[in-house]
Amino acid sequence: MRIFEEIKKIQDWCKEQKMLGKKIGLVPTMGYLHEGHLALVREARKHCDIVVVSIFVNPIQFGVGEDFEVYPRDFARDTELLEQEKVDAVFAPSNEEMYCRDSSTRVEVTGEIAEKLCGASRPGHFRGVTTVCSKLFNICLPDLAVFGQKDAQQVMVLEKMVRELNFPLEIIRVPIVREADGLAMSSRNVYLDPEARKQAIVLNKALGETAEAIQSGERDTARLKSRLREIIESSPRAEIDYAEIYDAYDLADVSEVDKQVIVALAVKFGRTRLIDNRLVEV
Ligand code: AMP
C-alpha cells in the first residue's frame, strides 16, 4: 500500500494509473476508521481497479468551538486496517499541504439543500466539505467516489456539486453501518460516556418508529415530527438539535408524506453531537 502526503506525488501516481487504463475509486475520510468506512472501501473495490482512501481532518469544515482539535486520530491503526483491505493508496496530507497560507478559493452549493439541517446548525460546514472534496477529486482523479448515507445531507450536496460543476465521476452511496444495538457507527461515538452511549440508541429507535408510522399510513409530518421528538426526549440526556422530515431528493418541505422522505436527526449528548437518518418510501 502506498502512502502519500504530497499532492503532486499522488496526483502524478493517479495520472499514471489512468494512463494504464485503471479505474480509480476514492473514499474520502477523516480517519479513525470503523466498519462504516470499511464498507465504503469494499464498495469501491467492487467497481474499481485502484482504491484510494484519503485521511484528512479537514479544518475548514469545522466551526469555531467545534471538535477539530480533539477529533480522534489514530493513523497507525487506520493504515493497518486499510492494508488488510488491500487498499492501493492512502492520501494523508498535512493542513499546510492542502491549504497554502493564502488559500482563499472555496466551492459552495447554495440553496435549501445546503442550508437546512446541518447547514443551519453548522454554518460554513458544507462549504468546507465541497471545497475539500473538489480538491480531492482534482488530486486523485477518481472515476468513482464513495460516500456513506450516514451523512445523507453531505452526499446530497456533493451529488449536486458533481452534477452542476461537471466533475467527471460517479458518486456511490453506501447504506448506514450500525452497531449491534442500532447506533450508527461514527468516529465520534468514542466521546460518549457509558450512560450516554446507552441512551444514544434512542436515535435509531425514533427513526424506526417514525418509519413504521409512515408505513402504517400516517402522512402528517407535523404529527410525525412531534412523536419523533417525544421519543428522543424520553432519553434524559438527549438534547435535540434538529428532528426533521423533508423531501429525500432536495430537502424541500413536505407537509404530507406522499413521496420518499428523509427523517433526519442531530442530537447532542453532552458535548457529543450525533447525526442519523432514515429514508422512508411510501
Ligand atoms: P468521516 O470520516 O466521518 O468524515 O466519514 C467518511 C465517510 O464515511 C463519509 O462518506 C461517511 O458518510 C462515511 N461513514 C461514516 N460512518 C458511516 C456509517 N456508520 N455507515 C456508512 N458510512 C459511514
PDB file of N, CA and C in Angstrom, residues 17-66:
ATOM      1  N   GLN A  17      -1.790   5.747 -13.222  1.00  0.00           N
ATOM      2  CA  GLN A  17      -2.762   4.640 -13.147  1.00  0.00           C
ATOM      3  C   GLN A  17      -3.813   4.785 -14.238  1.00  0.00           C
ATOM      4  N   LYS A  18      -4.219   6.013 -14.479  1.00  0.00           N
ATOM      5  CA  LYS A  18      -5.247   6.229 -15.508  1.00  0.00           C
ATOM      6  C   LYS A  18      -4.692   5.939 -16.901  1.00  0.00           C
ATOM      7  N   MET A  19      -3.410   6.307 -17.104  1.00  0.00           N
ATOM      8  CA  MET A  19      -2.784   6.022 -18.408  1.00  0.00           C
ATOM      9  C   MET A  19      -2.689   4.518 -18.646  1.00  0.00           C
ATOM     10  N   LEU A  20      -2.580   3.779 -17.534  1.00  0.00           N
ATOM     11  CA  LEU A  20      -2.532   2.310 -17.655  1.00  0.00           C
ATOM     12  C   LEU A  20      -3.934   1.730 -17.817  1.00  0.00           C
ATOM     13  N   GLY A  21      -4.919   2.608 -17.862  1.00  0.00           N
ATOM     14  CA  GLY A  21      -6.297   2.151 -18.091  1.00  0.00           C
ATOM     15  C   GLY A  21      -7.022   1.707 -16.831  1.00  0.00           C
ATOM     16  N   LYS A  22      -6.462   2.073 -15.665  1.00  0.00           N
ATOM     17  CA  LYS A  22      -7.077   1.641 -14.401  1.00  0.00           C
ATOM     18  C   LYS A  22      -8.221   2.580 -14.003  1.00  0.00           C
ATOM     19  N   LYS A  23      -9.227   1.972 -13.410  1.00  0.00           N
ATOM     20  CA  LYS A  23     -10.354   2.752 -12.893  1.00  0.00           C
ATOM     21  C   LYS A  23     -10.093   3.045 -11.414  1.00  0.00           C
ATOM     22  N   ILE A  24     -10.169   4.317 -11.042  1.00  0.00           N
ATOM     23  CA  ILE A  24      -9.823   4.718  -9.668  1.00  0.00           C
ATOM     24  C   ILE A  24     -11.075   5.003  -8.841  1.00  0.00           C
ATOM     25  N   GLY A  25     -11.118   4.408  -7.666  1.00  0.00           N
ATOM     26  CA  GLY A  25     -12.199   4.699  -6.707  1.00  0.00           C
ATOM     27  C   GLY A  25     -11.623   5.440  -5.517  1.00  0.00           C
ATOM     28  N   LEU A  26     -12.282   6.528  -5.105  1.00  0.00           N
ATOM     29  CA  LEU A  26     -11.799   7.329  -3.977  1.00  0.00           C
ATOM     30  C   LEU A  26     -12.779   7.232  -2.813  1.00  0.00           C
ATOM     31  N   VAL A  27     -12.229   7.033  -1.615  1.00  0.00           N
ATOM     32  CA  VAL A  27     -13.041   7.041  -0.399  1.00  0.00           C
ATOM     33  C   VAL A  27     -12.495   8.146   0.519  1.00  0.00           C
ATOM     34  N   PRO A  28     -13.147   9.304   0.550  1.00  0.00           N
ATOM     35  CA  PRO A  28     -12.678  10.376   1.437  1.00  0.00           C
ATOM     36  C   PRO A  28     -13.099  10.118   2.883  1.00  0.00           C
ATOM     37  N   THR A  29     -12.162  10.238   3.814  1.00  0.00           N
ATOM     38  CA  THR A  29     -12.488  10.054   5.241  1.00  0.00           C
ATOM     39  C   THR A  29     -11.690  11.056   6.088  1.00  0.00           C
ATOM     40  N   MET A  30     -12.123  11.134   7.349  1.00  0.00           N
ATOM     41  CA  MET A  30     -11.342  11.912   8.316  1.00  0.00           C
ATOM     42  C   MET A  30     -10.606  10.967   9.268  1.00  0.00           C
ATOM     43  N   GLY A  31     -10.528   9.687   8.888  1.00  0.00           N
ATOM     44  CA  GLY A  31      -9.762   8.740   9.694  1.00  0.00           C
ATOM     45  C   GLY A  31     -10.502   8.258  10.925  1.00  0.00           C
ATOM     46  N   TYR A  32      -9.751   7.620  11.828  1.00  0.00           N
ATOM     47  CA  TYR A  32     -10.302   6.924  12.996  1.00  0.00           C
ATOM     48  C   TYR A  32     -11.353   5.936  12.492  1.00  0.00           C
ATOM     49  N   LEU A  33     -10.872   5.063  11.637  1.00  0.00           N
ATOM     50  CA  LEU A  33     -11.757   4.242  10.806  1.00  0.00           C
ATOM     51  C   LEU A  33     -12.511   3.178  11.587  1.00  0.00           C
ATOM     52  N   HIS A  34     -13.710   2.893  11.103  1.00  0.00           N
ATOM     53  CA  HIS A  34     -14.544   1.825  11.672  1.00  0.00           C
ATOM     54  C   HIS A  34     -15.187   1.066  10.524  1.00  0.00           C
ATOM     55  N   GLU A  35     -16.051   0.114  10.868  1.00  0.00           N
ATOM     56  CA  GLU A  35     -16.667  -0.739   9.844  1.00  0.00           C
ATOM     57  C   GLU A  35     -17.454   0.051   8.806  1.00  0.00           C
ATOM     58  N   GLY A  36     -17.989   1.199   9.197  1.00  0.00           N
ATOM     59  CA  GLY A  36     -18.727   2.040   8.236  1.00  0.00           C
ATOM     60  C   GLY A  36     -17.801   2.484   7.111  1.00  0.00           C
ATOM     61  N   HIS A  37     -16.614   2.959   7.487  1.00  0.00           N
ATOM     62  CA  HIS A  37     -15.638   3.368   6.471  1.00  0.00           C
ATOM     63  C   HIS A  37     -15.225   2.172   5.611  1.00  0.00           C
ATOM     64  N   LEU A  38     -15.039   1.035   6.278  1.00  0.00           N
ATOM     65  CA  LEU A  38     -14.552  -0.142   5.540  1.00  0.00           C
ATOM     66  C   LEU A  38     -15.602  -0.641   4.538  1.00  0.00           C
ATOM     67  N   ALA A  39     -16.872  -0.424   4.857  1.00  0.00           N
ATOM     68  CA  ALA A  39     -17.932  -0.784   3.892  1.00  0.00           C
ATOM     69  C   ALA A  39     -17.782   0.060   2.615  1.00  0.00           C
ATOM     70  N   LEU A  40     -17.373   1.315   2.793  1.00  0.00           N
ATOM     71  CA  LEU A  40     -17.163   2.199   1.630  1.00  0.00           C
ATOM     72  C   LEU A  40     -15.981   1.698   0.795  1.00  0.00           C
ATOM     73  N   VAL A  41     -14.926   1.287   1.502  1.00  0.00           N
ATOM     74  CA  VAL A  41     -13.726   0.779   0.820  1.00  0.00           C
ATOM     75  C   VAL A  41     -14.081  -0.467   0.002  1.00  0.00           C
ATOM     76  N   ARG A  42     -14.872  -1.350   0.627  1.00  0.00           N
ATOM     77  CA  ARG A  42     -15.249  -2.597  -0.084  1.00  0.00           C
ATOM     78  C   ARG A  42     -16.130  -2.307  -1.280  1.00  0.00           C
ATOM     79  N   GLU A  43     -16.985  -1.294  -1.150  1.00  0.00           N
ATOM     80  CA  GLU A  43     -17.835  -0.917  -2.288  1.00  0.00           C
ATOM     81  C   GLU A  43     -16.961  -0.376  -3.430  1.00  0.00           C
ATOM     82  N   ALA A  44     -15.985   0.446  -3.085  1.00  0.00           N
ATOM     83  CA  ALA A  44     -15.082   0.996  -4.109  1.00  0.00           C
ATOM     84  C   ALA A  44     -14.350  -0.136  -4.819  1.00  0.00           C
ATOM     85  N   ARG A  45     -13.913  -1.106  -4.037  1.00  0.00           N
ATOM     86  CA  ARG A  45     -13.160  -2.241  -4.590  1.00  0.00           C
ATOM     87  C   ARG A  45     -13.991  -3.019  -5.614  1.00  0.00           C
ATOM     88  N   LYS A  46     -15.307  -3.115  -5.353  1.00  0.00           N
ATOM     89  CA  LYS A  46     -16.194  -3.848  -6.275  1.00  0.00           C
ATOM     90  C   LYS A  46     -16.189  -3.246  -7.665  1.00  0.00           C
ATOM     91  N   HIS A  47     -15.994  -1.925  -7.742  1.00  0.00           N
ATOM     92  CA  HIS A  47     -16.170  -1.235  -9.020  1.00  0.00           C
ATOM     93  C   HIS A  47     -14.857  -0.812  -9.669  1.00  0.00           C
ATOM     94  N   CYS A  48     -13.765  -0.819  -8.890  1.00  0.00           N
ATOM     95  CA  CYS A  48     -12.541  -0.163  -9.379  1.00  0.00           C
ATOM     96  C   CYS A  48     -11.311  -1.054  -9.306  1.00  0.00           C
ATOM     97  N   ASP A  49     -10.298  -0.720 -10.112  1.00  0.00           N
ATOM     98  CA  ASP A  49      -9.024  -1.443 -10.067  1.00  0.00           C
ATOM     99  C   ASP A  49      -8.147  -0.904  -8.952  1.00  0.00           C
ATOM    100  N   ILE A  50      -8.258   0.401  -8.720  1.00  0.00           N
ATOM    101  CA  ILE A  50      -7.385   1.073  -7.758  1.00  0.00           C
ATOM    102  C   ILE A  50      -8.273   1.757  -6.727  1.00  0.00           C
ATOM    103  N   VAL A  51      -8.016   1.474  -5.445  1.00  0.00           N
ATOM    104  CA  VAL A  51      -8.783   2.139  -4.391  1.00  0.00           C
ATOM    105  C   VAL A  51      -7.856   3.080  -3.621  1.00  0.00           C
ATOM    106  N   VAL A  52      -8.251   4.351  -3.574  1.00  0.00           N
ATOM    107  CA  VAL A  52      -7.501   5.365  -2.836  1.00  0.00           C
ATOM    108  C   VAL A  52      -8.376   5.829  -1.664  1.00  0.00           C
ATOM    109  N   VAL A  53      -7.801   5.842  -0.475  1.00  0.00           N
ATOM    110  CA  VAL A  53      -8.518   6.358   0.702  1.00  0.00           C
ATOM    111  C   VAL A  53      -7.798   7.611   1.177  1.00  0.00           C
ATOM    112  N   SER A  54      -8.540   8.689   1.344  1.00  0.00           N
ATOM    113  CA  SER A  54      -7.901   9.877   1.913  1.00  0.00           C
ATOM    114  C   SER A  54      -8.248   9.953   3.393  1.00  0.00           C
ATOM    115  N   ILE A  55      -7.254  10.359   4.164  1.00  0.00           N
ATOM    116  CA  ILE A  55      -7.432  10.560   5.604  1.00  0.00           C
ATOM    117  C   ILE A  55      -7.006  11.992   5.880  1.00  0.00           C
ATOM    118  N   PHE A  56      -7.990  12.824   6.158  1.00  0.00           N
ATOM    119  CA  PHE A  56      -7.672  14.235   6.357  1.00  0.00           C
ATOM    120  C   PHE A  56      -8.775  14.855   7.212  1.00  0.00           C
ATOM    121  N   VAL A  57      -8.408  15.306   8.392  1.00  0.00           N
ATOM    122  CA  VAL A  57      -9.371  16.017   9.239  1.00  0.00           C
ATOM    123  C   VAL A  57      -9.357  17.456   8.735  1.00  0.00           C
ATOM    124  N   ASN A  58     -10.393  17.769   7.999  1.00  0.00           N
ATOM    125  CA  ASN A  58     -10.427  18.995   7.192  1.00  0.00           C
ATOM    126  C   ASN A  58     -10.777  20.217   8.045  1.00  0.00           C
ATOM    127  N   PRO A  59      -9.800  21.060   8.361  1.00  0.00           N
ATOM    128  CA  PRO A  59     -10.082  22.133   9.325  1.00  0.00           C
ATOM    129  C   PRO A  59     -11.206  23.069   8.881  1.00  0.00           C
ATOM    130  N   ILE A  60     -11.347  23.285   7.571  1.00  0.00           N
ATOM    131  CA  ILE A  60     -12.317  24.310   7.144  1.00  0.00           C
ATOM    132  C   ILE A  60     -13.772  23.829   7.172  1.00  0.00           C
ATOM    133  N   GLN A  61     -14.003  22.561   7.526  1.00  0.00           N
ATOM    134  CA  GLN A  61     -15.403  22.154   7.673  1.00  0.00           C
ATOM    135  C   GLN A  61     -15.847  22.142   9.137  1.00  0.00           C
ATOM    136  N   PHE A  62     -14.940  22.571  10.029  1.00  0.00           N
ATOM    137  CA  PHE A  62     -15.280  22.677  11.450  1.00  0.00           C
ATOM    138  C   PHE A  62     -15.517  24.147  11.782  1.00  0.00           C
ATOM    139  N   GLY A  63     -16.541  24.396  12.598  1.00  0.00           N
ATOM    140  CA  GLY A  63     -16.797  25.767  13.035  1.00  0.00           C
ATOM    141  C   GLY A  63     -15.994  26.081  14.289  1.00  0.00           C
ATOM    142  N   VAL A  64     -16.018  27.362  14.653  1.00  0.00           N
ATOM    143  CA  VAL A  64     -15.345  27.789  15.890  1.00  0.00           C
ATOM    144  C   VAL A  64     -16.027  27.086  17.062  1.00  0.00           C
ATOM    145  N   GLY A  65     -15.232  26.534  17.970  1.00  0.00           N
ATOM    146  CA  GLY A  65     -15.814  25.866  19.143  1.00  0.00           C
ATOM    147  C   GLY A  65     -16.234  24.432  18.871  1.00  0.00           C
ATOM    148  N   GLU A  66     -16.076  23.955  17.638  1.00  0.00           N
ATOM    149  CA  GLU A  66     -16.364  22.547  17.361  1.00  0.00           C
ATOM    150  C   GLU A  66     -15.137  21.697  17.722  1.00  0.00           C
TER     151      GLU A  66
END
